Short mmCIF file of C-alpha atoms in Angstrom, two decimals:
data_model
loop_
_atom_site.label_atom_id
_atom_site.label_comp_id
_atom_site.label_asym_id
_atom_site.label_seq_id
_atom_site.Cartn_x
_atom_site.Cartn_y
_atom_site.Cartn_z
CA UNK T 21 -48.33 -11.21 -109.31
CA UNK T 22 -47.26 -13.19 -112.35
CA UNK T 23 -49.09 -16.49 -112.74
CA UNK T 24 -47.74 -19.51 -114.58
CA UNK T 25 -50.21 -21.91 -116.17
CA UNK T 26 -49.71 -25.64 -115.85
CA UNK T 27 -49.03 -27.74 -118.89
CA UNK T 28 -51.14 -30.85 -119.47
CA UNK T 29 -48.36 -33.02 -118.07
CA UNK T 30 -49.35 -31.92 -114.58
CA UNK T 31 -52.79 -33.47 -114.84
CA UNK T 32 -51.94 -36.49 -116.96
CA UNK T 33 -49.55 -38.47 -114.85
CA UNK T 34 -47.29 -36.00 -113.01
CA UNK T 35 -47.95 -36.18 -109.25
CA UNK T 36 -49.05 -32.89 -107.77
CA UNK T 37 -46.14 -31.27 -105.97
CA UNK T 38 -46.46 -30.65 -102.26
CA UNK T 39 -44.42 -28.74 -99.76
CA UNK T 40 -45.31 -31.52 -97.32
CA UNK T 41 -42.82 -33.80 -98.99
CA UNK T 42 -39.78 -31.63 -99.46
CA UNK T 43 -37.83 -33.52 -97.13
CA UNK T 44 -35.27 -36.17 -97.89
CA UNK T 45 -36.63 -38.37 -95.34
CA UNK T 46 -40.21 -37.02 -94.58
CA UNK T 47 -42.95 -36.17 -90.88
CA UNK T 48 -44.63 -34.48 -88.25
CA UNK T 49 -44.05 -33.65 -84.68
CA UNK T 50 -46.06 -30.47 -84.24
CA UNK T 51 -44.07 -27.28 -84.43
CA UNK T 52 -44.83 -25.18 -81.39
CA UNK T 53 -44.00 -21.59 -82.18
CA UNK T 54 -42.99 -20.74 -78.63
CA UNK T 55 -40.72 -23.78 -78.40
CA UNK T 56 -39.01 -23.82 -81.74
CA UNK T 57 -39.06 -20.46 -83.43
CA UNK T 58 -39.07 -17.61 -80.94
CA UNK T 59 -38.41 -16.97 -77.29
CA UNK T 60 -40.58 -14.71 -75.13
CA UNK T 61 -40.44 -13.98 -71.43
CA UNK T 62 -44.21 -14.37 -71.33
CA UNK T 63 -46.23 -16.27 -73.90
CA UNK T 64 -49.05 -14.09 -75.22
CA UNK T 65 -52.61 -15.36 -75.76
CA UNK T 66 -52.08 -14.89 -79.51
CA UNK T 67 -49.13 -17.28 -79.55
CA UNK T 68 -51.07 -19.78 -77.46
CA UNK T 69 -53.88 -19.56 -80.01
CA UNK T 70 -51.38 -20.06 -82.86
CA UNK T 71 -49.96 -23.15 -81.17
CA UNK T 72 -53.47 -24.53 -80.86
CA UNK T 73 -54.23 -23.94 -84.53
CA UNK T 74 -51.01 -25.70 -85.59
CA UNK T 75 -51.89 -28.70 -83.44
CA UNK T 76 -55.38 -28.83 -84.99
CA UNK T 77 -54.26 -28.41 -88.61
CA UNK T 78 -54.56 -32.08 -89.53
CA UNK T 79 -57.29 -34.27 -90.96
CA UNK T 80 -60.54 -32.77 -92.23
CA UNK T 81 -59.82 -29.34 -90.74
CA UNK T 82 -56.37 -28.98 -92.27
CA UNK T 83 -57.10 -26.23 -94.81
CA UNK T 84 -59.28 -24.07 -92.55
CA UNK T 85 -56.93 -24.31 -89.56
CA UNK T 86 -53.90 -23.57 -91.73
CA UNK T 87 -55.57 -20.46 -93.12
CA UNK T 88 -56.43 -19.29 -89.62
CA UNK T 89 -52.86 -19.91 -88.48
CA UNK T 90 -51.35 -18.06 -91.45
CA UNK T 91 -53.75 -15.13 -90.96
CA UNK T 92 -52.86 -14.93 -87.27
CA UNK T 93 -49.13 -15.04 -88.03
CA UNK T 94 -49.50 -12.10 -90.40
CA UNK T 95 -51.22 -10.14 -87.63
CA UNK T 96 -48.42 -11.05 -85.20
CA UNK T 97 -45.79 -9.94 -87.70
CA UNK T 98 -47.54 -6.60 -88.25
CA UNK T 99 -47.79 -6.02 -84.50
CA UNK T 100 -44.10 -6.86 -84.06
CA UNK T 101 -44.84 -9.78 -81.75
CA UNK T 102 -43.41 -12.38 -84.13
CA UNK T 103 -39.92 -11.59 -85.36
CA UNK T 104 -38.18 -12.38 -88.66
CA UNK T 105 -41.07 -14.32 -90.24
CA UNK T 106 -40.97 -13.65 -93.97
CA UNK T 107 -38.21 -11.10 -93.45
CA UNK T 108 -35.25 -12.98 -94.94
CA UNK T 109 -33.07 -10.65 -97.02
CA UNK T 110 -32.94 -12.36 -100.39
CA UNK T 111 -30.64 -11.92 -103.37
CA UNK T 112 -32.12 -10.11 -106.40
CA UNK T 113 -34.23 -12.35 -108.64
CA UNK T 114 -32.47 -12.51 -112.01
CA UNK T 115 -30.50 -14.91 -114.19
CA UNK T 116 -27.18 -15.98 -112.71
CA UNK T 117 -24.36 -17.71 -114.54
CA UNK T 118 -22.42 -20.66 -113.18
CA UNK T 119 -19.39 -18.39 -112.98
CA UNK T 120 -21.30 -15.99 -110.71
CA UNK T 121 -22.15 -18.90 -108.43
CA UNK T 122 -18.50 -19.95 -108.40
CA UNK T 123 -17.53 -16.42 -107.36
CA UNK T 124 -19.82 -17.02 -104.37
CA UNK T 125 -17.95 -20.30 -103.71
CA UNK T 126 -20.81 -22.51 -104.89
CA UNK T 127 -20.10 -25.57 -107.03
CA UNK T 128 -23.46 -26.58 -108.47
CA UNK T 129 -22.13 -29.88 -109.82
CA UNK T 130 -21.43 -31.13 -106.30
CA UNK T 131 -24.39 -29.29 -104.80
CA UNK T 132 -27.06 -30.90 -106.99
CA UNK T 133 -25.72 -34.47 -106.93
CA UNK T 134 -26.38 -35.87 -103.44
CA UNK T 135 -25.32 -39.47 -102.77
CA UNK T 136 -26.69 -41.20 -99.68
CA UNK T 137 -23.46 -43.03 -98.87
CA UNK T 138 -24.20 -43.34 -95.14
CA UNK T 139 -27.48 -45.22 -95.55
CA UNK T 140 -26.06 -47.24 -98.46
CA UNK T 141 -23.14 -48.27 -96.24
CA UNK T 142 -25.46 -49.20 -93.36
CA UNK T 143 -27.72 -51.16 -95.71
CA UNK T 144 -24.71 -53.08 -97.02
CA UNK T 145 -23.49 -53.84 -93.50
CA UNK T 146 -26.91 -55.16 -92.49
CA UNK T 147 -27.07 -57.36 -95.58
CA UNK T 148 -23.56 -58.71 -94.99
CA UNK T 149 -24.31 -59.34 -91.31
CA UNK T 150 -27.46 -61.28 -92.18
CA UNK T 151 -25.63 -63.29 -94.84
CA UNK T 152 -22.73 -64.00 -92.47
CA UNK T 153 -25.11 -65.14 -89.75
CA UNK T 154 -26.93 -67.54 -92.06
CA UNK T 155 -23.64 -68.85 -93.48
CA UNK T 156 -22.19 -69.38 -90.01
CA UNK T 157 -25.32 -71.25 -88.97
CA UNK T 158 -25.12 -73.43 -92.07
CA UNK T 159 -21.40 -74.18 -91.67
CA UNK T 160 -21.79 -75.10 -87.99
CA UNK T 161 -24.89 -77.18 -88.84
CA UNK T 162 -27.04 -75.00 -86.61
CA UNK T 163 -29.12 -74.25 -89.73
CA UNK T 164 -29.95 -76.97 -92.26
CA UNK T 165 -30.28 -76.40 -96.00
CA UNK T 166 -34.08 -76.42 -95.96
CA UNK T 167 -34.27 -73.75 -93.24
CA UNK T 168 -31.64 -71.65 -95.03
CA UNK T 169 -33.59 -71.69 -98.29
CA UNK T 170 -36.83 -70.96 -96.45
CA UNK T 171 -35.28 -67.98 -94.69
CA UNK T 172 -33.88 -66.50 -97.91
CA UNK T 173 -37.25 -66.87 -99.67
CA UNK T 174 -39.12 -65.43 -96.70
CA UNK T 175 -36.85 -62.37 -96.48
CA UNK T 176 -37.18 -61.85 -100.23
CA UNK T 177 -40.98 -61.95 -99.99
CA UNK T 178 -40.98 -59.52 -97.04
CA UNK T 179 -38.80 -57.01 -98.89
CA UNK T 180 -40.90 -57.31 -102.06
CA UNK T 181 -44.17 -56.87 -100.14
CA UNK T 182 -42.66 -53.86 -98.35
CA UNK T 183 -41.78 -52.22 -101.65
CA UNK T 184 -45.27 -52.81 -103.04
CA UNK T 185 -47.33 -51.97 -99.95
CA UNK T 186 -45.16 -49.38 -98.17
CA UNK T 187 -42.84 -48.02 -100.87
CA UNK T 188 -39.92 -49.53 -98.94
CA UNK T 189 -41.04 -48.01 -95.64
CA UNK T 190 -40.12 -51.03 -93.49
CA UNK T 191 -36.64 -51.21 -94.99
CA UNK T 192 -36.22 -47.45 -94.50
CA UNK T 193 -37.28 -47.78 -90.86
CA UNK T 194 -34.72 -50.53 -90.19
CA UNK T 195 -31.87 -48.84 -92.07
CA UNK T 196 -32.57 -45.39 -90.60
CA UNK T 197 -32.69 -46.82 -87.06
CA UNK T 198 -29.48 -48.78 -87.59
CA UNK T 199 -27.72 -45.71 -88.99
CA UNK T 200 -28.33 -43.85 -85.72
CA UNK T 201 -26.46 -46.62 -83.90
CA UNK T 202 -23.68 -47.28 -86.42
CA UNK T 203 -22.94 -43.69 -87.52
CA UNK T 204 -22.19 -41.04 -84.89
CA UNK T 205 -22.93 -38.04 -87.15
CA UNK T 206 -26.07 -39.29 -88.91
CA UNK T 207 -28.59 -37.95 -86.38
CA UNK T 208 -26.94 -34.52 -86.38
CA UNK T 209 -26.84 -34.44 -90.18
CA UNK T 210 -30.58 -35.19 -90.41
CA UNK T 211 -31.37 -32.55 -87.77
CA UNK T 212 -29.36 -29.86 -89.56
CA UNK T 213 -30.93 -30.88 -92.88
CA UNK T 214 -34.46 -30.51 -91.49
CA UNK T 215 -33.52 -27.31 -89.64
CA UNK T 216 -32.45 -25.93 -93.02
CA UNK T 217 -35.88 -26.62 -94.52
CA UNK T 218 -37.64 -25.15 -91.50
CA UNK T 219 -35.48 -22.03 -91.20
CA UNK T 220 -35.65 -21.10 -94.90
CA UNK T 221 -39.41 -21.60 -94.93
CA UNK T 222 -39.79 -19.34 -91.89
CA UNK T 223 -37.54 -16.62 -93.35
CA UNK T 224 -39.48 -16.69 -96.64
CA UNK T 225 -42.89 -16.49 -95.01
CA UNK T 226 -44.00 -20.14 -95.16
CA UNK T 227 -45.29 -21.28 -91.78
CA UNK T 228 -43.79 -24.60 -90.55
CA UNK T 229 -46.32 -27.01 -89.12
CA UNK T 230 -44.48 -30.13 -87.99
CA UNK T 231 -41.35 -32.23 -88.22
CA UNK T 232 -39.82 -35.56 -87.29
CA UNK T 233 -36.16 -36.53 -87.32
CA UNK T 234 -36.38 -40.30 -87.72
CA UNK T 235 -38.41 -42.94 -89.49
CA UNK T 236 -39.32 -44.41 -86.10
CA UNK T 237 -40.81 -41.09 -84.93
CA UNK T 238 -42.73 -40.82 -88.19
CA UNK T 239 -44.06 -44.36 -87.76
CA UNK T 240 -45.14 -43.75 -84.15
CA UNK T 241 -46.82 -40.48 -85.18
CA UNK T 242 -48.72 -41.89 -88.17
CA UNK T 243 -48.82 -45.65 -87.51
CA UNK T 244 -47.90 -46.14 -91.16
CA UNK T 245 -44.66 -47.32 -92.71
CA UNK T 246 -44.70 -45.11 -95.80
CA UNK T 247 -43.78 -41.99 -93.80
CA UNK T 248 -40.20 -40.96 -93.19
CA UNK T 249 -38.54 -38.15 -91.28
CA UNK T 250 -39.13 -34.65 -92.59
CA UNK T 251 -40.92 -31.31 -92.26
CA UNK T 252 -44.48 -30.20 -93.00
CA UNK T 253 -45.80 -26.70 -93.66
CA UNK T 254 -49.03 -24.74 -93.80
CA UNK T 255 -49.21 -24.81 -97.58
CA UNK T 256 -52.96 -24.85 -98.27
CA UNK T 257 -52.65 -21.68 -100.39
CA UNK T 258 -50.00 -23.40 -102.49
CA UNK T 259 -52.27 -26.42 -102.91
CA UNK T 260 -55.15 -24.18 -103.98
CA UNK T 261 -52.99 -22.69 -106.72
CA UNK T 262 -52.14 -26.23 -107.85
CA UNK T 263 -55.83 -27.19 -107.89
CA UNK T 264 -56.67 -24.11 -109.98
CA UNK T 265 -54.07 -25.11 -112.56
CA UNK T 266 -51.68 -22.22 -112.04
CA UNK T 267 -48.78 -21.35 -109.80
CA UNK T 268 -47.61 -17.83 -109.01
CA UNK T 269 -43.95 -17.03 -109.52
CA UNK T 270 -43.63 -16.06 -105.85
CA UNK T 271 -44.99 -19.46 -104.75
CA UNK T 272 -42.57 -21.21 -107.08
CA UNK T 273 -39.68 -19.19 -105.64
CA UNK T 274 -40.56 -20.24 -102.10
CA UNK T 275 -41.08 -23.87 -103.12
CA UNK T 276 -37.72 -23.99 -104.90
CA UNK T 277 -35.83 -22.45 -101.98
CA UNK T 278 -37.44 -24.65 -99.33
CA UNK T 279 -36.86 -27.75 -101.46
CA UNK T 280 -33.14 -27.00 -101.82
CA UNK T 281 -32.56 -25.89 -98.22
CA UNK T 282 -31.73 -29.35 -96.88
CA UNK T 283 -29.25 -30.13 -99.65
CA UNK T 284 -27.70 -26.68 -99.22
CA UNK T 285 -27.29 -27.25 -95.49
CA UNK T 286 -25.47 -30.55 -95.93
CA UNK T 287 -23.27 -29.14 -98.68
CA UNK T 288 -22.31 -26.14 -96.55
CA UNK T 289 -21.70 -28.12 -93.36
CA UNK T 290 -20.25 -31.39 -94.63
CA UNK T 291 -18.82 -30.56 -98.04
CA UNK T 292 -21.39 -32.70 -99.84
CA UNK T 293 -25.03 -33.69 -99.52
CA UNK T 294 -26.31 -37.18 -98.84
CA UNK T 295 -30.04 -36.60 -98.33
CA UNK T 296 -32.20 -34.49 -100.59
CA UNK T 297 -32.20 -36.27 -103.94
CA UNK T 298 -35.99 -36.64 -103.74
CA UNK T 299 -36.27 -32.89 -103.06
CA UNK T 300 -34.32 -32.09 -106.22
CA UNK T 301 -36.37 -34.58 -108.24
CA UNK T 302 -39.65 -33.07 -107.00
CA UNK T 303 -38.49 -29.60 -107.99
CA UNK T 304 -37.35 -30.88 -111.38
CA UNK T 305 -40.69 -32.63 -111.95
CA UNK T 306 -42.57 -29.48 -111.01
CA UNK T 307 -40.66 -27.36 -113.50
CA UNK T 308 -41.18 -29.97 -116.20
CA UNK T 309 -44.90 -29.96 -115.44
CA UNK T 310 -44.89 -26.18 -115.76
CA UNK T 311 -43.40 -26.53 -119.22
CA UNK T 312 -40.11 -24.84 -118.36
CA UNK T 313 -37.37 -24.90 -120.95
CA UNK T 314 -33.98 -26.12 -119.74
CA UNK T 315 -32.66 -22.56 -119.77
CA UNK T 316 -35.58 -21.28 -117.69
CA UNK T 317 -35.26 -24.16 -115.24
CA UNK T 318 -31.52 -23.49 -114.90
CA UNK T 319 -32.20 -19.83 -114.15
CA UNK T 320 -34.73 -20.76 -111.45
CA UNK T 321 -32.43 -23.29 -109.80
CA UNK T 322 -29.32 -21.11 -109.89
CA UNK T 323 -31.15 -18.21 -108.28
CA UNK T 324 -32.67 -20.52 -105.63
CA UNK T 325 -29.28 -22.09 -104.87
CA UNK T 326 -27.59 -18.70 -104.44
CA UNK T 327 -30.50 -17.35 -102.39
CA UNK T 328 -30.63 -20.32 -100.03
CA UNK T 329 -26.88 -20.54 -99.54
CA UNK T 330 -26.70 -16.80 -98.83
CA UNK T 331 -29.50 -17.02 -96.24
CA UNK T 332 -28.02 -20.10 -94.55
CA UNK T 333 -24.56 -18.53 -94.35
CA UNK T 334 -26.05 -15.39 -92.83
CA UNK T 335 -28.13 -17.29 -90.26
CA UNK T 336 -25.72 -20.14 -89.50
CA UNK T 337 -25.82 -19.70 -85.72
CA UNK T 338 -29.60 -19.55 -85.67
CA UNK T 339 -29.76 -22.78 -87.66
CA UNK T 340 -27.36 -24.49 -85.26
CA UNK T 341 -29.53 -23.52 -82.30
CA UNK T 342 -32.63 -24.69 -84.11
CA UNK T 343 -31.05 -28.06 -85.02
CA UNK T 344 -29.82 -28.59 -81.46
CA UNK T 345 -33.28 -27.81 -80.10
CA UNK T 346 -34.85 -30.23 -82.55
CA UNK T 347 -32.42 -32.97 -81.49
CA UNK T 348 -33.17 -32.38 -77.80
CA UNK T 349 -36.86 -31.56 -78.31
CA UNK T 350 -36.13 -28.46 -76.23
CA UNK T 351 -36.84 -24.75 -76.46
CA UNK T 352 -34.43 -22.39 -78.20
#
């Protein structure tokens, strides 16, 4: 296995990359293997044990429980009890030109430039509604000048404090919740996006651990505002490679594909991506930290894009079922 050494930039200011944050909106309801990934007429003791390990893989026991879960999954794959895990048929790993991607009907310019127009539109509507309410109150004398100024200052302080203390988590919670009311397709888009991350990880042999589909779910799960909707994985082996100052090429391949899976899903299903800019930025930062030249980074991204799109096209129906199950919190 080829190993890639980290450049000094990784330990002198670059945040350590994590598969736990490859989500546009990031976290976790526990993934229960029997509910979300496979269907069996009778649940075996091994799958019950795996479910238990996934539920326990948080806090101080995270690394040990994740290793146990991954080890058990490998045994289940070898015995034929767990299907398709790590069995995704990938495209050959080599350099691909933009023209080759175009021949596969992939426009990388649109693909890698997500714009979150839905949330931006909702944020604008909320701001205009608040401004209109205050203006109406002022015009009708229901709100005096002093109260109006106080309210504006108070809201400004709240938003500033939120950015400092929660990285904008409170604002994200309000906007995300409003989007589910004001936009009929937003919830489905997020579910398909997260299903893309989860499905690609599973096909490439990275065990999913948990997911949430809304900022409210993430807040209720963690009781903290700096968590957003997203997917988590059993990535302790990846983190160990990071800690040792090197990253295998196979780990990088998986990371790149999982990171781009959400963007790829939205691009395939809706013609353009809205979520996923943070995923692309994390991948870009990782390759910079590894000291990649622009040409080498382009090769990595083009292969990952083609690989992910090919897998998602091939397993489109499976992804739809997975997304629908995630939206209903039901078995598939």
